[in-house]
Amino acid sequence: MPNNTEYLTFRYSIIKESQIHMYSKELPEIKGRVIYYAVQKDKGDREFKRYGVDYSFIGFHYVQPRNYSKFEHDRYLIGKFAKLRHTETGVRVPGNIVSKSQDDWVGSTTVIDTHTQHIFVQKNWKLGNTEQIEKALNAGVSKAILEEFNCKVFVKGQTKENIFWNLVNESLYIYNLELRMVSPNILETNKKAREALKDLQNIFKQDEIDVTLKNESGELKIPIHPIEDYIEYISEGEGSWKMTKKGVEGGKKTVSSLDNIRILEIPESEAPEIDIEIPEDEKETEIVMATQRERELSLIDLFHLRRQEFHE
């Protein structure tokens, strides 16, 4: 069986602030392109901290299509999402070995589709679990976009809708269901859910809605109507869900949408290696950089061809 490189699938939602800011910029025609201002700073890398941990968006740039490519200009961004770890190493000194801490930047290739507002992060346990990555992405993009465009951005994992219903159907008891939904995004998703959430937003001006349903005896009912509209809305990356249940295996278990995030798989046999060591010689550097750009373009061509998986 061929090995695949796996990419975690997130989606970012853009919510306009109701209060007008006189210094904010107009949103671009393709709204998802606002993320470019968050993943780079003055055309350089953007660094940020979350709970004392250093993160960085490194080397993000647009990949432009060939004449025969199937994607549009200024659609895909590619770079690395990175986290700073500290590694303890033993250094030999006369008569002893002493411990020394060294910086260890861990990065994952990350592709952003600015048209559909998806973020694909190559799976790497060193970056953290899915929830930690999601929260770090949120922290990294939200402040910059709020300052530039007076919009809030929410990054959520995207799931398959049928996974939720499979879990419901296999459960003997359901004790708790939590639904968290981002207020209507500029990008269209489930229209019934959007209309209901928009009505509430007009009244309460909320950014998110949390719904918690509980039954201590485990007899919580999850009817298809109206829940299916909200699960579809969430599955498109517009929120999250968490359920506490008991199945035939016994014992209470809490499962969530982040445990079941969609994975985009790229066959390793087809995916080009885009990490190339940059030589010191200037002429060689130009050749290597051209090779890297060509490989990045081949990777994006592959990504675009695989996108039909998200419309199954």
XYZ file of C-alpha atoms in Angstrom:
312
model
C 0.000 0.000 0.000
C 1.574 3.353 -1.006
C 2.478 5.875 1.679
C 0.599 9.155 1.728
C 1.499 12.569 3.103
C -1.445 13.687 5.241
C -2.708 17.254 5.561
C -5.110 18.369 8.309
C -7.975 20.401 6.849
C -9.090 23.665 8.460
C -11.363 26.410 7.207
C -11.279 30.072 8.156
C -14.389 32.203 8.515
C -14.380 35.984 8.089
C -16.858 37.957 10.205
C -17.276 41.694 9.683
C -17.251 43.775 12.851
C -20.455 45.779 13.250
C -18.567 48.822 14.546
C -16.946 50.719 11.669
C -13.248 51.563 12.018
C -12.196 54.625 10.023
C -8.662 53.307 9.399
C -9.547 49.794 8.246
C -8.958 48.646 4.658
C -11.628 47.466 2.267
C -11.887 43.710 1.881
C -10.445 42.373 -1.396
C -12.857 41.161 -4.062
C -11.995 37.566 -3.145
C -12.468 37.851 0.612
C -10.272 34.882 1.504
C -7.191 36.762 0.334
C -7.196 38.772 3.567
C -5.248 35.897 5.125
C -2.170 36.947 3.134
C -1.848 39.917 5.489
C -1.754 37.548 8.466
C 0.798 34.995 7.258
C 3.444 37.532 6.265
C 4.621 40.886 7.590
C 6.025 43.431 5.141
C 6.690 40.471 2.808
C 8.653 38.731 5.556
C 7.869 36.062 8.152
C 5.311 36.809 10.855
C 6.010 35.579 14.383
C 3.630 35.479 17.335
C 3.295 33.971 20.793
C 0.538 31.886 22.330
C 0.771 31.109 26.046
C 4.498 31.714 25.968
C 5.140 29.464 22.959
C 6.693 30.995 19.832
C 5.072 30.301 16.455
C 5.784 31.629 12.979
C 4.358 31.728 9.469
C 7.466 31.245 7.341
C 8.004 32.020 3.676
C 4.376 32.314 2.566
C 3.875 33.365 -1.035
C 1.446 32.866 -3.900
C 2.101 30.024 -6.325
C 1.175 31.096 -9.839
C -0.152 28.535 -12.354
C 1.432 27.216 -15.509
C -0.442 27.669 -18.789
C -1.963 24.199 -18.417
C -2.665 24.380 -14.651
C -6.304 24.101 -13.572
C -6.209 26.770 -10.849
C -6.373 30.552 -10.943
C -3.740 33.235 -10.334
C -3.327 34.416 -6.729
C -5.352 31.516 -5.387
C -2.937 29.260 -3.452
C -0.434 30.328 -0.820
C 2.337 28.000 0.334
C 4.784 28.238 3.224
C 5.473 26.657 6.595
C 3.597 26.926 9.867
C 6.226 26.515 12.570
C 6.600 26.148 16.322
C 9.684 26.753 18.445
C 10.654 23.862 20.697
C 13.637 23.646 23.016
C 15.874 20.593 22.892
C 18.239 19.607 25.690
C 21.571 18.303 24.422
C 24.566 17.009 26.326
C 27.790 18.914 25.695
C 31.079 17.314 26.669
C 33.447 19.495 28.679
C 36.694 18.418 30.385
C 35.732 15.958 33.088
C 31.973 16.311 32.658
C 28.905 16.501 30.394
C 26.678 19.543 30.811
C 23.145 20.074 29.542
C 22.560 22.828 27.010
C 19.230 24.049 25.643
C 19.009 24.665 21.903
C 16.276 26.181 19.762
C 14.509 23.631 17.569
C 12.080 25.097 15.030
C 9.581 22.501 13.806
C 7.701 23.419 10.627
C 5.016 21.820 8.491
C 4.316 22.602 4.851
C 1.057 24.559 4.760
C -1.141 25.316 1.747
C -3.911 27.933 1.832
C -6.732 28.089 -0.722
C -7.872 31.717 -0.587
C -10.931 31.033 -2.775
C -12.528 28.359 -0.589
C -10.847 29.589 2.641
C -9.164 26.281 3.463
C -5.874 25.795 5.314
C -4.040 22.477 4.872
C -1.314 21.745 7.435
C 0.956 18.745 6.935
C 0.462 16.352 9.828
C 3.335 16.552 12.316
C 2.978 15.442 15.938
C 5.796 17.813 16.935
C 3.511 20.764 16.151
C 0.981 19.509 18.705
C -2.392 17.808 18.512
C -5.174 18.997 16.211
C -6.784 21.207 18.849
C -3.470 22.900 19.669
C -2.787 23.552 15.986
C -6.276 24.960 15.471
C -5.938 27.341 18.420
C -2.453 28.414 17.344
C -3.683 29.173 13.805
C -6.524 31.218 15.298
C -4.125 33.204 17.428
C -1.801 33.767 14.491
C -4.280 35.149 11.970
C -6.970 36.900 14.001
C -5.142 39.955 15.382
C -3.486 40.947 12.098
C -6.720 40.761 10.100
C -8.726 42.587 12.767
C -6.214 45.442 12.699
C -6.030 45.654 8.899
C -9.642 44.973 7.869
C -11.758 45.275 11.032
C -12.868 41.646 10.587
C -12.701 38.734 12.977
C -11.364 35.419 11.718
C -12.149 31.989 13.143
C -10.209 28.865 12.142
C -12.059 25.564 12.603
C -11.337 21.981 11.607
C -13.446 20.594 8.764
C -15.142 17.219 9.229
C -17.317 14.835 7.264
C -20.975 15.220 8.190
C -21.667 11.467 8.148
C -19.131 10.827 10.945
C -21.366 12.652 13.431
C -24.427 10.618 12.468
C -22.472 7.347 12.533
C -21.483 8.117 16.130
C -25.077 8.959 17.045
C -26.409 5.747 15.481
C -23.866 3.488 17.181
C -24.426 5.024 20.631
C -26.536 3.201 23.245
C -26.578 6.270 25.468
C -25.895 9.943 24.768
C -25.314 12.191 27.776
C -24.136 15.454 26.341
C -23.940 17.310 23.035
C -22.190 20.646 22.583
C -22.494 22.629 19.354
C -20.380 25.721 18.732
C -21.175 27.724 15.625
C -19.449 30.757 14.176
C -21.837 33.552 13.221
C -22.538 33.784 9.485
C -19.343 33.852 7.501
C -18.863 35.883 4.328
C -18.503 32.529 2.534
C -21.795 30.749 1.779
C -22.481 27.417 3.507
C -25.717 25.784 4.681
C -28.363 28.440 3.981
C -30.966 27.326 6.535
C -28.434 27.423 9.347
C -27.009 30.691 8.040
C -30.414 32.374 8.024
C -31.225 31.228 11.562
C -27.839 32.337 12.902
C -28.071 35.638 11.022
C -31.437 36.383 12.658
C -29.879 35.799 16.066
C -26.844 37.892 15.194
C -29.070 40.794 14.207
C -30.559 40.671 17.701
C -27.582 39.785 19.904
C -24.493 40.727 17.785
C -22.756 37.503 18.823
C -19.560 36.130 17.204
C -20.305 32.518 18.136
C -23.243 30.511 19.460
C -22.807 27.681 21.960
C -25.600 25.158 22.418
C -25.326 22.512 25.156
C -27.842 19.669 25.459
C -27.641 17.319 28.470
C -29.399 14.275 29.874
C -27.719 12.702 32.917
C -29.357 9.313 32.358
C -28.015 9.122 28.784
C -31.394 9.376 27.071
C -30.593 12.494 25.074
C -32.366 12.487 21.718
C -30.618 13.824 18.599
C -33.346 14.307 15.951
C -32.285 14.706 12.340
C -34.449 17.807 12.067
C -33.320 20.484 12.854
C -29.881 19.230 13.960
C -28.749 18.157 10.464
C -28.644 21.752 9.189
C -26.332 22.790 12.022
C -24.104 19.714 11.658
C -23.754 20.447 7.949
C -22.879 24.054 8.812
C -20.248 22.878 11.321
C -18.825 20.199 9.020
C -17.933 22.894 6.474
C -15.544 24.414 9.017
C -18.037 26.850 10.557
C -17.889 25.527 14.113
C -17.322 22.411 16.194
C -19.197 19.701 18.078
C -18.465 17.511 21.095
C -20.480 14.508 22.300
C -20.348 12.346 25.438
C -21.744 8.877 24.741
C -21.623 5.206 25.609
C -21.531 2.484 22.964
C -21.427 -1.300 22.909
C -17.780 -1.196 23.986
C -18.952 0.216 27.353
C -17.769 3.216 29.350
C -18.472 6.888 28.738
C -16.432 8.442 25.973
C -16.230 12.018 24.736
C -15.637 12.481 21.007
C -15.401 15.695 19.015
C -15.236 17.086 15.513
C -11.519 17.773 16.032
C -10.980 14.048 16.654
C -12.430 13.456 13.206
C -10.899 16.226 11.128
C -10.793 15.685 7.379
C -7.476 14.554 5.962
C -6.275 15.389 2.459
C -3.873 12.680 1.313
C -1.156 13.241 -1.249
C 0.694 10.090 -2.434
C 4.376 10.371 -1.526
C 5.265 8.810 -4.872
C 3.646 11.775 -6.638
C 4.453 14.611 -4.242
C 7.720 16.437 -4.982
C 10.193 17.121 -2.176
C 10.080 20.894 -1.701
C 12.599 21.230 1.144
C 15.894 21.934 -0.584
C 19.050 23.075 1.204
C 20.030 26.530 -0.025
C 23.730 26.698 -1.042
C 25.964 29.655 -0.197
C 27.003 30.253 -3.805
C 24.747 32.955 -5.286
C 24.465 31.383 -8.761
C 23.688 27.970 -7.314
C 21.122 29.598 -5.021
C 19.214 30.976 -8.019
C 19.086 27.522 -9.605
C 17.971 25.860 -6.373
C 15.273 28.479 -5.747
C 13.945 28.011 -9.295
C 13.835 24.246 -8.696
C 11.995 24.749 -5.420
C 9.400 27.016 -7.033
C 8.854 24.425 -9.775
C 8.351 21.701 -7.177
C 5.937 23.880 -5.210
C 3.922 24.411 -8.386
C 3.786 20.650 -8.992
C 2.552 20.152 -5.417
C -0.205 22.755 -5.856
C -1.275 21.108 -9.128
C -1.642 17.863 -7.149
C -3.553 19.611 -4.379
C -5.983 21.122 -6.824
C -6.669 17.770 -8.481
C -7.372 16.201 -5.068
C -9.901 18.848 -4.110
C -12.868 16.869 -5.468
C -12.639 14.819 -2.251
C -14.240 17.756 -0.476
C -17.308 17.609 -2.670
C -18.135 13.908 -2.198
